[in-house]
GROMACS .gro file of C-alpha atoms in nm:
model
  284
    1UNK     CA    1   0.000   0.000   0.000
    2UNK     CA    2   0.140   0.359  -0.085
    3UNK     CA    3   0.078   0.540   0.187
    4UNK     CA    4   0.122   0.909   0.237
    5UNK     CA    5   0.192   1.088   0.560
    6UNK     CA    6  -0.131   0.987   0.799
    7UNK     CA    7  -0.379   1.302   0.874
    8UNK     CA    8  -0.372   1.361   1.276
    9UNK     CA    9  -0.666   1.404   1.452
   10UNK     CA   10  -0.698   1.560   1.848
   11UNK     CA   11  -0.699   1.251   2.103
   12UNK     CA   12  -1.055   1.285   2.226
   13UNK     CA   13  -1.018   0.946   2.404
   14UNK     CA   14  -1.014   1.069   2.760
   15UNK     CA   15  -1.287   1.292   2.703
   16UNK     CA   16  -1.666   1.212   2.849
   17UNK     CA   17  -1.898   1.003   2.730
   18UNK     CA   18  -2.163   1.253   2.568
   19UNK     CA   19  -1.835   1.477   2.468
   20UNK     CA   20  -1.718   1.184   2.263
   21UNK     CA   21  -2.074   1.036   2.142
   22UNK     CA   22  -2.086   1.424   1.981
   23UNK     CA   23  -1.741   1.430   1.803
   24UNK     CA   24  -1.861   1.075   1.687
   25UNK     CA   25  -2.178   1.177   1.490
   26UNK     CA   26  -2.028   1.519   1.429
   27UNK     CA   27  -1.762   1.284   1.183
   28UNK     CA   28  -1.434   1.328   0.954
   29UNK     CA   29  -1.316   1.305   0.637
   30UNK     CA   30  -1.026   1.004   0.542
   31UNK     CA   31  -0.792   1.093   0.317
   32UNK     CA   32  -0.706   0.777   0.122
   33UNK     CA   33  -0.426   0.710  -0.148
   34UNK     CA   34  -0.723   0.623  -0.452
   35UNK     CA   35  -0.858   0.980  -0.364
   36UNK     CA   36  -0.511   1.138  -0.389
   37UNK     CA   37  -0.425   0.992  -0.694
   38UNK     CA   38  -0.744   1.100  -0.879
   39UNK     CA   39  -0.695   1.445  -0.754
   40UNK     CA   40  -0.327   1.449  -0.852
   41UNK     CA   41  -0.438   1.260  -1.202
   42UNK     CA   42  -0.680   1.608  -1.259
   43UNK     CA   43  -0.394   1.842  -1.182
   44UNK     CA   44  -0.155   1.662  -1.407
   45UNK     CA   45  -0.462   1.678  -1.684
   46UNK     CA   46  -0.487   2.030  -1.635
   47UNK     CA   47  -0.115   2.122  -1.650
   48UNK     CA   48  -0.045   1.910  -1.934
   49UNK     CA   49   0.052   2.101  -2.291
   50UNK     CA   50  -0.300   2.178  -2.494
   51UNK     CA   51  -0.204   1.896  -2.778
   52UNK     CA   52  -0.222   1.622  -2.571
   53UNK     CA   53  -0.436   1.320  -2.668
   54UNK     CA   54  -0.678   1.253  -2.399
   55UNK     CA   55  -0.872   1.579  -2.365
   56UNK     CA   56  -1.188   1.413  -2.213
   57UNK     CA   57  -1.164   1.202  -1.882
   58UNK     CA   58  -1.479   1.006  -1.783
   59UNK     CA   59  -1.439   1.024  -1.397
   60UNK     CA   60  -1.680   0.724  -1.276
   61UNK     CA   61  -1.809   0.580  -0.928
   62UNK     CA   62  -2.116   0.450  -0.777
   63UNK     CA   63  -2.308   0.710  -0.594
   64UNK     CA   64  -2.183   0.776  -0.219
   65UNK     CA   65  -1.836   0.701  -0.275
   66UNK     CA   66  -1.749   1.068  -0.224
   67UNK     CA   67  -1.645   1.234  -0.616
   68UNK     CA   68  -1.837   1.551  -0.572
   69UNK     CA   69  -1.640   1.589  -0.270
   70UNK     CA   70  -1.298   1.529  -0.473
   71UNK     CA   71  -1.426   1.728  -0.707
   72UNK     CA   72  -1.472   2.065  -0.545
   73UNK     CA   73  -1.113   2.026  -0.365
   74UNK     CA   74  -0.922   1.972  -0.679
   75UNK     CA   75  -1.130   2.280  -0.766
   76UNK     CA   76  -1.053   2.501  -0.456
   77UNK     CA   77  -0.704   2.426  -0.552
   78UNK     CA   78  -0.740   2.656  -0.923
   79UNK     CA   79  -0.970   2.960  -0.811
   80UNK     CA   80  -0.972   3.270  -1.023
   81UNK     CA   81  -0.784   3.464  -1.034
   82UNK     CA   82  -0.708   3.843  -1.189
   83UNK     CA   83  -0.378   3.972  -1.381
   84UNK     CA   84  -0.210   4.231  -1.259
   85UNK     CA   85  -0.300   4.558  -1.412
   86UNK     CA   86  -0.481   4.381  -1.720
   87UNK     CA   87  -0.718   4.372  -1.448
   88UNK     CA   88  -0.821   4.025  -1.696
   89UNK     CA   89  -1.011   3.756  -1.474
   90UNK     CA   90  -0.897   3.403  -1.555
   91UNK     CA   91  -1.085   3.118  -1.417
   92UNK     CA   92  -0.877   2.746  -1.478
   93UNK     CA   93  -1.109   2.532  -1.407
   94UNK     CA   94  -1.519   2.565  -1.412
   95UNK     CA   95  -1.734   2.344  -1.226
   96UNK     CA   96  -2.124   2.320  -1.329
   97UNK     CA   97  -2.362   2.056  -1.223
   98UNK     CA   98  -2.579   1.934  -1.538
   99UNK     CA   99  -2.897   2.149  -1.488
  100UNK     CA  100  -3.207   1.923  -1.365
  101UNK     CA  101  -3.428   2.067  -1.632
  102UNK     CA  102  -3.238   1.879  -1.909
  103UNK     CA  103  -3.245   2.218  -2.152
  104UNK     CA  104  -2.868   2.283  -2.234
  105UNK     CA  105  -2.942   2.627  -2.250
  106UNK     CA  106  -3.048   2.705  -1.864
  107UNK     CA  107  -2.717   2.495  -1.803
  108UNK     CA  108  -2.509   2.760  -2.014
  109UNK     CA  109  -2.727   3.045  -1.800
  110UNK     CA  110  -2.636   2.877  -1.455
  111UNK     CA  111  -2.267   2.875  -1.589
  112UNK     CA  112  -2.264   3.226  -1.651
  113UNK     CA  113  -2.465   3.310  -1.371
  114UNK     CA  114  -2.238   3.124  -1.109
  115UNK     CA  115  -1.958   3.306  -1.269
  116UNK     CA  116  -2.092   3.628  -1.237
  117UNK     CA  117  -1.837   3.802  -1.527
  118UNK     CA  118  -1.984   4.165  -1.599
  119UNK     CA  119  -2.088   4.184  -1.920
  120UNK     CA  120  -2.236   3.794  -1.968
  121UNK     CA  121  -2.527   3.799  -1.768
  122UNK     CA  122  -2.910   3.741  -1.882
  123UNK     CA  123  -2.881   3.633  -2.239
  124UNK     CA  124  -3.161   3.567  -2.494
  125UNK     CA  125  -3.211   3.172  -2.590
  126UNK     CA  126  -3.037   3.246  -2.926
  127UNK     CA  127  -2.738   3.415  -2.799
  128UNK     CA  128  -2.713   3.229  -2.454
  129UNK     CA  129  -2.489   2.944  -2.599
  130UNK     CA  130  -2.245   3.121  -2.819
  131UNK     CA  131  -2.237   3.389  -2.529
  132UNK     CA  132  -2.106   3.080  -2.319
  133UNK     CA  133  -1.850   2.975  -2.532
  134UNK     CA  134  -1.709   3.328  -2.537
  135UNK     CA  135  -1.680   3.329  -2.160
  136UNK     CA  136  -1.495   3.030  -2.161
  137UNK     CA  137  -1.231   3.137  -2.435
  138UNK     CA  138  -1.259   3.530  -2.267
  139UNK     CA  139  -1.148   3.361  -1.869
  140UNK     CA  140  -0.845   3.133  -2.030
  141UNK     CA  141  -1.072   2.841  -1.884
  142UNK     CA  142  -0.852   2.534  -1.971
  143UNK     CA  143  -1.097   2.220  -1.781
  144UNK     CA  144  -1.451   2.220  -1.767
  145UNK     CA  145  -1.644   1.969  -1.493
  146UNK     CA  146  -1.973   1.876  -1.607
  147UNK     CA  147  -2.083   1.708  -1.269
  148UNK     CA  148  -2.390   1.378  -1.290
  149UNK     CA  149  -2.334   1.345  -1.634
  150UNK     CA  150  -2.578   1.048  -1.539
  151UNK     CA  151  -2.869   1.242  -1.546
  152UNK     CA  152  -2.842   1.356  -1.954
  153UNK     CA  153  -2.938   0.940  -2.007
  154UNK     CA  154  -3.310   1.077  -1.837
  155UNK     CA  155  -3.342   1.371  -2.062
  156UNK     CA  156  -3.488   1.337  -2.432
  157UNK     CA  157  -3.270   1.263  -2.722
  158UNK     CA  158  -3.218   1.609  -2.850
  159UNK     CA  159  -3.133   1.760  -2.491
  160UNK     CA  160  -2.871   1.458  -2.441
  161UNK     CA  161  -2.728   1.558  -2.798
  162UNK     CA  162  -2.693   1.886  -2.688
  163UNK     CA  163  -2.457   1.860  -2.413
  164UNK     CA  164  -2.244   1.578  -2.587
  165UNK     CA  165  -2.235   1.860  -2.918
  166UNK     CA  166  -2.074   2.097  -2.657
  167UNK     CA  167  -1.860   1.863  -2.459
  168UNK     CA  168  -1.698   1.790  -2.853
  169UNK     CA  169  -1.700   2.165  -2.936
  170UNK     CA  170  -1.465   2.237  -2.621
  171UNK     CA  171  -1.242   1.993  -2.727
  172UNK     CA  172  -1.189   2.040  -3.094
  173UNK     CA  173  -1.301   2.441  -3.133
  174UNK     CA  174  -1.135   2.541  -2.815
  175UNK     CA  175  -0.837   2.330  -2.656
  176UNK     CA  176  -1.056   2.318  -2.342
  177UNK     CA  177  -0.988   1.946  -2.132
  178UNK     CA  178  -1.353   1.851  -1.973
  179UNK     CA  179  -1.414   1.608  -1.706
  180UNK     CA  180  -1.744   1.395  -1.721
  181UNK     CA  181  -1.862   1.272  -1.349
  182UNK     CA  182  -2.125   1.017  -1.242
  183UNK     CA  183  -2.230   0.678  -1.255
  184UNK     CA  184  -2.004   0.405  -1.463
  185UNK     CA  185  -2.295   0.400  -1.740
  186UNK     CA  186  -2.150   0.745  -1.892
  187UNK     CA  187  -1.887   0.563  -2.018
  188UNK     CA  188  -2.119   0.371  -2.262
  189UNK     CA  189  -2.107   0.717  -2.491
  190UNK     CA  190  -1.751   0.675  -2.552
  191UNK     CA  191  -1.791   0.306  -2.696
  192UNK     CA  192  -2.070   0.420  -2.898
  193UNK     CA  193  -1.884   0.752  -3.044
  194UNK     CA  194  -1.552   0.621  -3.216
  195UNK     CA  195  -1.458   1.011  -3.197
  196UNK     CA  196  -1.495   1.037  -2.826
  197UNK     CA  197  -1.353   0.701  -2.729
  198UNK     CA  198  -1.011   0.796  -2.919
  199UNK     CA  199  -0.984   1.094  -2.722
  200UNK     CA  200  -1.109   0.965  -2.357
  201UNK     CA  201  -0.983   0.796  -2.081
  202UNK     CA  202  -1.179   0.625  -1.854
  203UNK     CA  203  -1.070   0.630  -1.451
  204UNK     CA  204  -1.301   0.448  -1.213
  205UNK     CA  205  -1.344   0.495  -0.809
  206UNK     CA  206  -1.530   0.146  -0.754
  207UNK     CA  207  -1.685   0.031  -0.440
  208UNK     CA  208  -1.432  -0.076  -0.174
  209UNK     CA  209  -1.413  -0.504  -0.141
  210UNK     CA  210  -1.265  -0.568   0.240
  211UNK     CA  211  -0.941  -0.656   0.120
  212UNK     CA  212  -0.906  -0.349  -0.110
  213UNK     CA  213  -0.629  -0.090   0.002
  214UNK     CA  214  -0.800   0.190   0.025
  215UNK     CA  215  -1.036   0.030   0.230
  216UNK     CA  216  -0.804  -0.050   0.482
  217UNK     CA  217  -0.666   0.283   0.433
  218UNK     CA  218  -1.000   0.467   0.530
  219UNK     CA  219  -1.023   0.197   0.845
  220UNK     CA  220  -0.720   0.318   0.974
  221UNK     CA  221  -0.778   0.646   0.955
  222UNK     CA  222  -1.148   0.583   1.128
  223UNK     CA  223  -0.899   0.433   1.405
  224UNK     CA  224  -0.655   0.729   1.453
  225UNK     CA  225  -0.958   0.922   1.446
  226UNK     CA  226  -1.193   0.744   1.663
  227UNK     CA  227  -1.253   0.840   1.995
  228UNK     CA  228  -1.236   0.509   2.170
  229UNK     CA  229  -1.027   0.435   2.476
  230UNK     CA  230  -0.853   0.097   2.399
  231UNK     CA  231  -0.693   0.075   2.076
  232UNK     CA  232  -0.889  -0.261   1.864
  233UNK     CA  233  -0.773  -0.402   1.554
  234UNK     CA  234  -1.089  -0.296   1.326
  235UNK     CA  235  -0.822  -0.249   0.996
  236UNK     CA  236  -0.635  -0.617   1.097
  237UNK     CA  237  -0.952  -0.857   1.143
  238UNK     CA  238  -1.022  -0.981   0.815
  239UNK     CA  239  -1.379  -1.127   0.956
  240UNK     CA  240  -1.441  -0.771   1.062
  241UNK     CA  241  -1.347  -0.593   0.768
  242UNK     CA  242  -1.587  -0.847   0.581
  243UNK     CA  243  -1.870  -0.845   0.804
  244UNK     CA  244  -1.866  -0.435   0.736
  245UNK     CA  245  -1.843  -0.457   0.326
  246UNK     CA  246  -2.174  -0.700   0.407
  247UNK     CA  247  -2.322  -0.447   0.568
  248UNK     CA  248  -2.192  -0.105   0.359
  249UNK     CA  249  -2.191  -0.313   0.032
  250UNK     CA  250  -1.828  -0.141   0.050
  251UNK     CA  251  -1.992   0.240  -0.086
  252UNK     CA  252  -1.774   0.494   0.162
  253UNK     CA  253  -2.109   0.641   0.261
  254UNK     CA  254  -2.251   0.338   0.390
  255UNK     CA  255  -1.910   0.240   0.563
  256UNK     CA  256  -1.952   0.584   0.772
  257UNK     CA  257  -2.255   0.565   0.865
  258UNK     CA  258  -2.223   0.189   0.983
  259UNK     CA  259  -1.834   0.239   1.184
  260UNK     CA  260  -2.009   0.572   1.322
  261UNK     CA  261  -2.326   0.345   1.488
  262UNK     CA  262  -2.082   0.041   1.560
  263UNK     CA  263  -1.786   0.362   1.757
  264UNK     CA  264  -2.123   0.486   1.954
  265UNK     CA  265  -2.206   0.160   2.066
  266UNK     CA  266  -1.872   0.040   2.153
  267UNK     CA  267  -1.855   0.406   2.422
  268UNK     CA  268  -2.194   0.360   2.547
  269UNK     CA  269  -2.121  -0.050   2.592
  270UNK     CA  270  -1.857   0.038   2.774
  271UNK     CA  271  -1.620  -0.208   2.575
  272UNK     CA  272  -1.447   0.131   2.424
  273UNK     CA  273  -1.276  -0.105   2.115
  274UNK     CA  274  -1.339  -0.109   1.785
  275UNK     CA  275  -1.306  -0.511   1.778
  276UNK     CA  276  -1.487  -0.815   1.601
  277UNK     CA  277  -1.619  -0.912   1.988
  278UNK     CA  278  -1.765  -0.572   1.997
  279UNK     CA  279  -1.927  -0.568   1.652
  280UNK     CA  280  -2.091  -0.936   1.739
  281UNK     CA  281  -2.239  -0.757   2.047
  282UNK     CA  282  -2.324  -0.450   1.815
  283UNK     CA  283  -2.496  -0.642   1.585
  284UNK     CA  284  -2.710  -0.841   1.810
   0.00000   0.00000   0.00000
């Protein structure tokens, strides 16, 4: 396992039982090595020169296993910015959920409207999409996130046609990189457009199996983290480790929420360890 320095977290251990039951529920965030690499992969993307071959990356996972959240901190990391006395705004990387309505054009107006750039506000429907475009090539913009590219498989033909025509304009017209986020069905575009697939590249965040690394890797951080007074083995006992994936069907989400009623009961048992004993107890 490639592990990284470990995140450190206050020892809360010696703290009371309702102050610890509170820090429990309140819960953390786990830095594992599969997150950091597909936040480092995005930087690398976005610093790479403007010929390169794979200009569309189809970032997949089953919901709950946390991309929207690796998504907005690889995009905290590139905020606009403004140049000197230019006084020009640039803006890296732009970030825009696909808008529920399914009309492209009121996802172009969000854009613009979450951007807030003087001059490319309210737009008519004709000139809303070309308006967009201009933006994008006006800020330097060099990676566009279209987040739930999912939901464009719910929308009618022509409104699904209409985002794909613009994720293929960015690339070809303008040099712009775009990232496509959501379940692993997106990818199905790219085998059906000979076009897309030979520019795309496909990474996928799958659900955790218990003897997957960053599995273990979130477990041990639950354990540094974890507020428990005798230190268990809950990232060491295989039967453990499976009995959670059972549980969590290994989606991160689930995992929380299942350690975070399994750490409550072990303070409030008064076993205080995070142990296959304890979870036996827990679950019966």
């Amino acid at each position: 396992m490639n592990h990284t320095p470990s995140q450190h977290f206050p020892d809360m251990s010696k703290a009371s039982v309702p102050e610890r039951i509170r820090y429990v529920r309140n819960g953390a965030y786990f830095e594992t090595s599969a997150i950091r690499a597909l936040r480092n992969r995005l930087n690398e993307l976005l610093n790479e020169p403007l010929d390169c071959e794979n200009k569309l990356v189809f970032l997949t996972a089953p919901a709950g296993m946390g991309l929207t959240r690796i998504i907005k901190q690889f995009a905290a990391q590139h905020p606009p910015a403004t140049k000197g006395r230019s006084g020009q705004q640039t803006v890296p990387v732009v970030n825009q959920l696909i808008h529920p309505s399914g009309n492209f054009i009121d996802y172009c107006d969000a854009l613009r409207a979450q951007l807030g750039i003087p001059g490319y506000g309210p737009m008519t429907r004709r000139s809303s999409y070309p308006k967009t475009l201009e933006l994008l090539r006006h800020l330097n913009t060099r990676l566009v996130i279209l987040e739930d590219f999912h939901r464009t498989y719910s929308f009618q033909k022509h409104q699904r046609i209409s985002y794909q025509n613009y994720v293929h304009y960015l690339i070809s017209e303008y040099d712009i990189r775009v990232v496509l986020t959501g379940a692993p069905r997106i990818w199905r575009w790219a085998l059906e457009d000979e076009q897309t697939l030979g520019r795309a590249v496909h990474y996928q965040y799958r659900a955790w199996t218990s003897r997957e690394d960053d599995f273990i890797e979130f477990l041990e951080g639950f354990e540094r983290w974890c507020p428990v007074r005798e230190k268990g083995a809950l990232s060491r006992e295989p039967k453990l480790c499976k009995a959670i994936i059972r549980k969590s069907n290994g989606i991160c989400k689930n995992v929380m929420q299942v350690l975070t009623g399994f750490a409550i009961y072990a303070i409030m048992s008064g076993s205080d360890r995070l142990d296959f004993d304890t979870w036996v107890s827990y679950r019966s």
